[in-house]
Amino acid sequence: MEKFSSFIQKAFAIGSLFFVLGLAFGFEYSLNLLGYFLPSSTLSAVNARSAHVSLMLYGFVPLMLSFLPFVLMEKENVHSEKGLEKLKIYFTLWCIFLVFMTISLLLGVHRGLVFYDFAYELNFILAFSGVFYILALYDYIKAYKVIPLWIKVSLYLVIASPIALLVLMNPVIGQVEKTIVGPHGDNTLGMSFTLIPIFYLLIKLHAKETFVAKYHAMWIIPLVGYIASVAHRIFIGDLSYNQEWFFQYLTLCFVPLLIKWLRDANITFKNNPFLTISVYSFLFVDIEGNILFIPSIRWLFHRNDLIVAHAHIAMGVGIFFMAMAVVSPYLKKLNQLSFSFFYTLGFTLMLIALSMAGLMEAGFIQADIHLLWTIRMLCGLFIILVTTGFFYPQLGLNVEKLDSLRLYHLTGFLSDALGGIFLFAFAATLYPLLGFGFEGKYEYIVFAFMTTTGILHLFGLLQPLYAPMLAKISAFNRIVVSAMFLSLYLSHQLGVEAMLIAVYDLVFASVYIMFASKFERRLYV
């Protein structure tokens, strides 16, 4: 149990970094809408928007949600060390996917799809991570003498997921390319239905009293409707608007169902703010979505800021707090009530501004769009500050007195990791101003090396036991790279920037060489 708890806390800390990064890209895009642009080719408005949406959809939220079966099994005192090791591999591979996805999007590799904009090839990393997720789930299941039905269903769905992912996302035979054309009321029904089992498991996890699900007809009717819509598309053909409208309205069955489940489980905002906010946000989006599907209304608001607000409620509030509800039992340092209040406050003000902007764009009211977008931007900044402030204690970072070795690693992290990220973002503008040539090819490899060298120094700060060894590795890397760049400069294959890199790395490595004995005497305690 302690090992699993430690893993969830570390996974939350790493996942939250991707979440804050996604928020930061969203903030930048809100600045772009106001006419403020960074002097960067990688941080263009198109790239920032794509990275923001993709990190929100494929970053922190799905990672935390994927832990739900394991959290439930741990609650039932079912443990598996082998399963936990495979779960760690799954998490690591997913994070690798996020790194690949973010960098490729910032370098302009897009599919032109709002919700699936990253390159199709990256899905193979996700599918590979899914294999370890299946193996982890199987190891945990072996501990049961009698396997519960919910676990059997989870296992079957997860086994099918990697294959379904590669097929559905395929640019030739998949369905993803068709999602940019609407309306699709049956698709909304299917997506909404997938959240109902998750809500059921979360209510089961957090129930304050013995929970027995009721109102089964309220999920059976939508399920039958969705199956009928899929069969119609396969065997008969496309659905008419009125047919899709009918299937869309079946989602209203979920309103009484979830309210009944919450009450029966005795879950309230006071004893579980995350799950309560998630459920009621989902219900709000459900009702609003059905209103927006009315033909005379739909085309007035189609793809304007009211729809943006609708999407932000669904993902930024509803699904986000659903993910938080999964891991909340392990977040002992997080004040759930306060975080829920301030985070929701920021989003509420943002959504009011976006909704008013949508009403203005549809011609219902007169308003200053620049003012409304400014409010949106400020609310985004507020959400970033709130999230960072409340999540920071969960990162487990301790500020200690600096000794010489800590100072060496801190300097390396600030200069290389942050410097590499800065150059990745702004080198295309900065290099020509300094008189350097910039091809936008090998330079990005250099920036990647700089960043990873800085991360080595960060590990030296966070892992005191390995700090001396990491210092040696970083110094050795710098010497080799310095020699390579100086040789390329002397052979006239690279310009003066290569000499500057060579001198910088050689000086940094020389500092370690001169003070190595002092560093080794003053080990971390």
XYZ file of C-alpha atoms in Angstrom:
525
model
C 0.000 0.000 0.000
C 2.818 2.422 0.869
C 4.631 1.678 -2.403
C 1.442 2.272 -4.391
C 0.741 5.475 -2.486
C 4.282 6.706 -3.153
C 3.909 5.899 -6.861
C 0.597 7.784 -7.146
C 2.094 10.830 -5.429
C 5.091 10.849 -7.790
C 2.865 10.273 -10.820
C 0.645 13.152 -9.702
C 3.671 15.442 -9.339
C 4.982 14.589 -12.816
C 1.519 14.716 -14.387
C 0.832 18.098 -12.817
C 3.885 19.510 -14.614
C 2.319 18.561 -17.954
C -0.984 20.039 -16.752
C 0.552 23.396 -15.831
C 2.454 23.375 -19.131
C -0.838 22.877 -20.956
C -2.382 25.757 -19.016
C 0.606 27.936 -19.932
C 0.091 27.257 -23.648
C -3.576 28.153 -23.221
C -2.583 31.398 -21.534
C -0.242 32.225 -24.386
C -3.013 31.585 -26.922
C -5.322 33.921 -24.995
C -2.632 36.597 -25.352
C -2.467 35.879 -29.088
C -6.199 36.550 -29.385
C -5.573 39.983 -27.862
C -2.916 40.728 -30.474
C 0.169 39.965 -28.363
C 2.600 37.494 -29.909
C 5.903 36.103 -28.696
C 8.845 36.504 -31.104
C 8.994 32.754 -31.598
C 8.380 30.374 -34.489
C 7.789 27.408 -32.170
C 5.374 29.302 -29.904
C 3.145 30.535 -32.711
C -0.590 30.846 -32.089
C -1.350 27.673 -34.054
C 1.290 25.643 -32.215
C 0.312 27.016 -28.790
C -3.378 26.228 -29.317
C -2.613 22.718 -30.545
C -0.235 21.995 -27.648
C -2.761 23.394 -25.153
C -5.651 21.255 -26.392
C -3.506 18.125 -26.794
C -1.947 18.343 -23.316
C -5.374 18.881 -21.762
C -6.777 15.849 -23.580
C -3.830 13.455 -23.368
C -1.798 14.644 -20.395
C -2.637 14.809 -16.706
C -6.341 13.929 -16.949
C -6.259 10.548 -18.763
C -3.190 9.485 -16.790
C -4.887 10.040 -13.439
C -8.151 8.499 -14.659
C -6.298 5.372 -15.786
C -5.285 4.670 -12.180
C -8.920 4.237 -11.089
C -9.104 0.395 -11.259
C -5.866 0.104 -9.295
C -6.996 2.618 -6.673
C -10.184 0.589 -6.186
C -8.248 -2.670 -5.895
C -5.823 -1.156 -3.409
C -8.825 0.014 -1.371
C -9.977 -3.635 -1.312
C -6.494 -4.630 -0.024
C -5.485 -6.242 -3.301
C -1.776 -5.625 -3.932
C 0.728 -6.749 -6.545
C 4.351 -5.644 -6.658
C 4.777 -7.076 -10.158
C 1.662 -5.252 -11.279
C 2.902 -2.017 -9.767
C 6.207 -2.301 -11.641
C 4.361 -2.738 -14.935
C 2.101 0.191 -14.047
C 5.211 2.341 -13.582
C 6.447 1.309 -17.045
C 3.042 2.204 -18.509
C 3.179 5.632 -16.874
C 6.748 6.263 -18.060
C 5.917 5.324 -21.649
C 2.882 7.614 -21.620
C 5.056 10.490 -20.382
C 7.509 9.749 -23.200
C 4.575 10.032 -25.613
C 3.695 13.427 -24.112
C 7.264 14.670 -24.624
C 7.251 13.491 -28.260
C 3.790 14.966 -28.826
C 4.600 18.371 -27.336
C 7.907 18.829 -29.162
C 6.500 17.693 -32.509
C 3.495 20.014 -32.195
C 5.723 22.977 -31.341
C 7.835 22.189 -34.405
C 4.719 22.399 -36.553
C 3.833 18.725 -37.053
C 0.009 18.819 -37.165
C -2.811 16.733 -38.603
C -5.203 19.668 -38.769
C -7.645 18.090 -36.310
C -8.628 19.974 -33.176
C -8.726 17.015 -30.797
C -6.240 14.653 -32.487
C -3.630 16.993 -33.886
C -0.474 15.016 -33.163
C 1.173 12.688 -35.693
C -0.510 9.310 -36.128
C 2.800 7.472 -35.628
C 2.899 8.557 -31.984
C -0.127 6.366 -31.308
C 2.188 3.363 -31.392
C 3.856 4.650 -28.225
C 0.438 4.921 -26.583
C -0.496 1.441 -27.760
C 2.798 0.052 -26.417
C 2.159 1.675 -23.040
C -1.312 0.113 -23.090
C 0.249 -3.349 -23.266
C 1.946 -2.779 -19.901
C -1.298 -1.383 -18.503
C -3.027 -4.633 -19.462
C -0.238 -6.699 -17.901
C -0.399 -4.636 -14.707
C -4.159 -5.072 -14.489
C -3.804 -8.809 -15.083
C -1.218 -9.144 -12.274
C -3.563 -7.393 -9.874
C -6.541 -9.484 -10.964
C -4.660 -12.722 -10.221
C -4.818 -11.819 -6.516
C -8.630 -12.243 -6.561
C -10.181 -15.616 -5.847
C -13.504 -14.471 -7.279
C -13.110 -11.728 -9.894
C -15.732 -8.956 -9.599
C -17.756 -8.147 -12.702
C -16.472 -4.570 -12.904
C -12.894 -5.848 -13.157
C -13.763 -8.293 -15.942
C -15.401 -5.514 -17.935
C -12.409 -3.215 -17.332
C -9.983 -5.898 -18.517
C -11.895 -6.600 -21.738
C -12.138 -2.901 -22.563
C -8.461 -2.290 -21.873
C -7.359 -5.254 -23.991
C -9.305 -3.842 -26.934
C -8.044 -0.279 -26.441
C -4.555 -0.456 -28.061
C -5.957 -2.052 -31.234
C -8.926 0.318 -31.332
C -6.568 3.278 -30.863
C -4.444 2.403 -33.893
C -7.494 1.698 -36.073
C -9.614 4.714 -35.085
C -6.696 7.151 -35.337
C -5.522 5.825 -38.718
C -5.681 8.666 -41.280
C -6.970 6.311 -44.006
C -9.401 3.850 -42.392
C -10.050 5.552 -39.065
C -12.981 7.669 -37.955
C -10.981 10.549 -36.498
C -10.739 12.467 -39.768
C -14.540 12.628 -39.848
C -14.928 14.294 -36.459
C -14.345 17.782 -37.853
C -17.740 17.616 -39.573
C -20.923 17.775 -37.520
C -23.398 17.424 -36.073
C -23.093 13.948 -34.557
C -25.614 13.534 -31.765
C -24.978 9.792 -31.567
C -21.248 10.422 -31.062
C -22.091 12.739 -28.169
C -24.265 10.001 -26.713
C -21.441 7.477 -26.987
C -18.834 9.794 -25.447
C -21.173 10.733 -22.597
C -21.995 7.103 -21.923
C -18.313 6.189 -21.515
C -18.159 8.508 -18.499
C -21.019 6.788 -16.667
C -19.023 3.645 -15.682
C -16.221 5.925 -14.472
C -18.664 7.932 -12.363
C -20.058 4.672 -10.990
C -16.596 3.457 -9.956
C -15.704 6.841 -8.437
C -18.924 6.911 -6.434
C -18.183 3.343 -5.352
C -14.685 4.473 -4.297
C -15.825 7.514 -2.301
C -19.243 6.369 -1.030
C -19.810 7.343 2.612
C -22.438 4.625 2.955
C -22.987 1.216 1.367
C -23.696 2.059 -2.255
C -26.052 0.032 -4.426
C -26.642 1.476 -7.894
C -30.264 2.092 -8.867
C -32.179 3.595 -11.806
C -30.579 1.101 -14.218
C -33.049 2.031 -16.950
C -31.425 5.474 -17.089
C -28.203 3.995 -18.492
C -29.684 1.016 -20.345
C -31.906 3.199 -22.565
C -28.972 5.392 -23.792
C -26.826 2.278 -24.324
C -29.495 0.627 -26.474
C -29.908 3.902 -28.354
C -26.194 4.169 -29.074
C -25.997 0.567 -30.289
C -28.979 1.247 -32.556
C -27.288 4.376 -33.976
C -24.075 2.476 -34.732
C -26.055 -0.333 -36.384
C -27.936 2.214 -38.486
C -24.713 3.806 -39.728
C -23.231 0.388 -40.579
C -26.178 -1.333 -42.227
C -28.440 1.499 -43.444
C -26.428 4.700 -43.792
C -25.941 8.118 -42.273
C -28.420 9.469 -39.759
C -30.627 12.460 -40.459
C -30.361 15.526 -38.247
C -33.603 14.649 -36.456
C -32.374 11.116 -35.810
C -29.131 12.450 -34.345
C -31.151 14.941 -32.346
C -33.151 12.064 -30.847
C -29.987 10.198 -29.813
C -28.519 13.426 -28.437
C -31.523 13.875 -26.162
C -31.052 10.397 -24.691
C -28.103 11.858 -22.784
C -30.635 13.600 -20.533
C -31.266 10.204 -18.940
C -27.933 10.641 -17.160
C -29.189 13.648 -15.169
C -31.521 11.826 -12.728
C -29.192 8.811 -12.708
C -26.128 10.659 -11.369
C -28.110 12.784 -8.919
C -29.651 9.608 -7.495
C -26.262 7.880 -7.221
C -24.680 10.834 -5.415
C -27.506 11.038 -2.902
C -27.532 7.293 -2.242
C -23.762 7.358 -1.607
C -24.152 10.409 0.686
C -21.527 12.343 -1.278
C -21.670 16.117 -0.863
C -19.455 19.076 -1.698
C -18.326 19.252 1.917
C -17.099 15.655 2.166
C -15.950 15.266 -1.466
C -15.678 18.522 -3.441
C -13.822 17.007 -6.401
C -16.385 14.357 -7.287
C -19.341 16.639 -6.575
C -18.037 19.390 -8.874
C -17.248 16.818 -11.554
C -20.761 15.350 -11.538
C -22.598 18.659 -11.572
C -20.294 20.071 -14.260
C -21.098 17.037 -16.399
C -24.814 17.545 -15.830
C -24.540 21.245 -16.725
C -22.682 20.405 -19.935
C -25.234 17.695 -20.716
C -28.205 20.050 -20.403
C -26.461 22.944 -22.156
C -25.330 20.649 -24.965
C -28.895 19.519 -25.604
C -30.058 23.123 -25.746
C -27.271 24.015 -28.172
C -28.276 21.079 -30.406
C -31.603 22.764 -31.237
C -31.160 23.640 -34.959
C -32.243 27.273 -34.665
C -29.696 27.774 -31.894
C -26.882 25.464 -33.003
C -25.882 27.288 -36.155
C -25.898 30.675 -34.411
C -23.294 29.508 -31.911
C -21.473 27.007 -34.097
C -17.757 27.206 -33.217
C -17.976 30.590 -31.508
C -16.830 31.445 -27.982
C -19.909 29.929 -26.312
C -18.871 26.534 -27.682
C -15.334 27.208 -26.414
C -16.835 27.872 -22.968
C -18.875 24.668 -23.241
C -15.731 22.651 -24.006
C -13.833 24.287 -21.145
C -16.555 23.353 -18.650
C -16.553 19.768 -19.898
C -12.789 19.228 -19.891
C -11.286 21.942 -17.697
C -13.767 21.468 -14.856
C -15.812 18.270 -15.214
C -13.219 15.770 -16.433
C -10.379 17.484 -14.552
C -12.129 17.075 -11.198
C -13.042 13.526 -12.163
C -9.311 12.829 -12.496
C -8.621 14.617 -9.215
C -11.247 12.436 -7.497
C -9.284 9.328 -8.513
C -6.064 10.361 -6.771
C -7.487 12.558 -3.995
C -7.145 9.848 -1.289
C -3.361 10.092 -1.728
C -3.037 13.899 -1.768
C -2.673 14.497 1.945
C -1.067 17.933 1.576
C -3.749 19.349 -0.742
C -6.535 21.443 0.781
C -9.328 20.102 -1.415
C -12.035 22.570 -0.398
C -9.867 25.654 -0.882
C -8.371 24.455 -4.160
C -11.822 23.511 -5.489
C -13.196 26.930 -4.598
C -10.443 29.068 -6.122
C -9.942 26.864 -9.207
C -13.682 26.781 -9.905
C -13.945 30.525 -9.268
C -11.315 31.237 -11.908
C -13.005 28.968 -14.428
C -16.467 30.333 -13.653
C -15.376 33.911 -14.360
C -13.617 32.773 -17.535
C -16.669 30.878 -18.728
C -18.975 33.819 -18.049
C -16.697 36.024 -20.164
C -16.528 33.448 -22.970
C -20.280 32.877 -22.887
C -20.936 36.617 -23.149
C -18.494 36.767 -26.043
C -20.403 33.934 -27.729
C -23.727 35.705 -27.230
C -22.209 38.856 -28.710
C -20.807 36.956 -31.702
C -24.254 35.424 -32.272
C -25.828 38.891 -32.246
C -27.812 38.613 -29.011
C -25.986 41.287 -27.002
C -23.575 44.175 -27.510
C -20.253 43.921 -25.694
C -16.565 44.764 -25.948
C -14.950 41.560 -27.224
C -11.471 42.837 -26.339
C -12.542 43.335 -22.713
C -14.123 39.877 -22.539
C -11.015 38.235 -24.005
C -8.876 40.208 -21.527
C -10.976 38.817 -18.657
C -10.499 35.357 -20.147
C -6.722 35.872 -20.241
C -6.561 37.150 -16.646
C -8.706 34.249 -15.433
C -6.322 31.856 -17.179
C -3.385 33.435 -15.373
C -5.291 33.174 -12.087
C -5.953 29.460 -12.695
C -2.253 28.847 -13.400
C -1.245 30.608 -10.168
C -3.872 28.741 -8.121
C -2.907 25.369 -9.582
C 0.813 25.975 -9.115
C 0.359 27.275 -5.574
C -1.809 24.376 -4.390
C 0.069 21.636 -6.276
C 3.566 22.760 -5.244
C 3.521 21.038 -1.812
C 2.713 17.744 -3.572
C 5.954 17.948 -5.563
C 7.950 17.151 -2.437
C 10.613 19.763 -3.124
C 12.560 20.964 -0.092
C 14.632 24.132 -0.135
C 17.880 23.419 1.712
C 21.018 25.387 2.388
C 23.283 25.487 -0.661
C 26.717 23.948 -0.445
C 29.257 23.966 -3.277
C 27.927 20.832 -5.006
C 24.313 21.970 -4.765
C 25.322 25.355 -6.157
C 27.103 23.647 -9.066
C 24.002 21.607 -9.927
C 21.666 24.562 -9.458
C 23.770 26.717 -11.784
C 23.850 23.923 -14.343
C 20.092 23.486 -14.202
C 19.334 27.189 -14.551
C 21.811 27.752 -17.365
C 21.304 24.584 -19.411
C 17.740 23.373 -18.825
C 16.100 26.780 -18.781
C 18.553 28.112 -21.352
C 17.837 25.208 -23.692
C 14.079 25.734 -23.386
C 14.512 29.470 -23.982
C 16.561 28.880 -27.117
C 14.119 26.242 -28.361
C 11.408 28.882 -28.185
C 13.247 32.015 -29.343
C 16.412 31.045 -31.229
C 14.790 31.530 -34.639
C 14.372 35.221 -33.742
C 17.401 35.682 -31.492
C 20.118 34.132 -33.697
C 19.670 36.504 -36.679
C 19.655 39.486 -34.296
C 23.041 38.358 -32.973
C 24.384 37.766 -36.468
C 24.349 33.960 -36.214
C 23.029 31.666 -38.912
C 19.965 29.609 -38.043
C 18.806 26.657 -40.136
C 16.283 25.260 -37.669
C 17.726 21.739 -37.945
C 20.804 20.694 -35.988
C 20.296 23.662 -33.643
C 17.252 22.017 -32.102
C 19.334 18.919 -31.362
C 21.825 21.140 -29.542
C 19.002 22.737 -27.550
C 17.695 19.285 -26.649
C 21.156 18.290 -25.427
C 21.400 21.486 -23.369
C 18.024 20.821 -21.766
C 18.782 17.196 -20.906
C 22.158 18.192 -19.448
C 20.300 20.673 -17.265
C 17.904 17.908 -16.232
C 20.922 15.843 -15.125
C 21.784 18.724 -12.812
C 18.179 18.810 -11.594
C 18.423 15.130 -10.696
C 21.590 16.022 -8.848
C 19.588 18.481 -6.762
C 16.697 16.107 -6.144
C 18.761 12.936 -5.571
C 21.536 13.844 -3.107
C 22.922 10.296 -3.035
C 23.752 10.419 -6.752
C 24.792 14.070 -6.916
C 28.590 13.477 -7.192
C 28.154 10.845 -9.908
C 25.780 13.058 -11.897
C 28.251 15.925 -11.651
C 30.968 13.692 -13.156
C 28.683 12.561 -15.971
C 27.678 16.110 -16.841
C 31.315 17.258 -16.833
C 32.352 14.383 -19.115
C 29.499 15.188 -21.515
C 30.512 18.824 -21.622
C 34.158 18.022 -22.423
C 33.225 15.750 -25.336
C 30.687 18.216 -26.731
C 33.120 21.115 -26.284
C 35.778 19.283 -28.278
C 33.297 18.465 -31.039
C 32.010 22.034 -31.427
C 35.486 23.550 -31.323
C 36.617 21.139 -34.049
C 33.610 22.046 -36.221
C 34.413 25.725 -35.710
C 38.120 25.336 -36.537
C 37.230 23.356 -39.671
C 34.937 26.217 -40.751
C 31.861 23.964 -40.838
C 30.092 25.985 -38.137
C 30.217 29.653 -37.227
C 31.284 31.571 -34.142
C 28.306 30.238 -32.166
C 30.013 26.818 -32.164
C 33.113 28.349 -30.559
C 30.967 30.035 -27.894
C 29.280 26.720 -27.055
C 32.660 24.997 -26.875
C 34.109 27.635 -24.522
C 31.008 27.636 -22.312
C 30.954 23.848 -21.855
C 34.716 23.658 -21.322
C 34.627 26.370 -18.642
C 31.730 24.684 -16.868
C 33.472 21.295 -16.927
C 36.726 22.905 -15.736
C 34.960 24.263 -12.665
C 34.041 20.713 -11.701
C 37.555 19.407 -12.421
C 39.205 22.111 -10.274
C 36.847 21.655 -7.333
C 36.068 17.942 -7.643
C 37.796 17.006 -4.401
C 35.884 19.710 -2.530
C 32.590 18.524 -4.034
C 33.233 14.935 -2.971
C 34.080 15.923 0.615
C 30.832 17.865 1.032
C 28.300 15.186 0.164
C 24.624 15.772 0.782
C 23.308 14.772 4.167
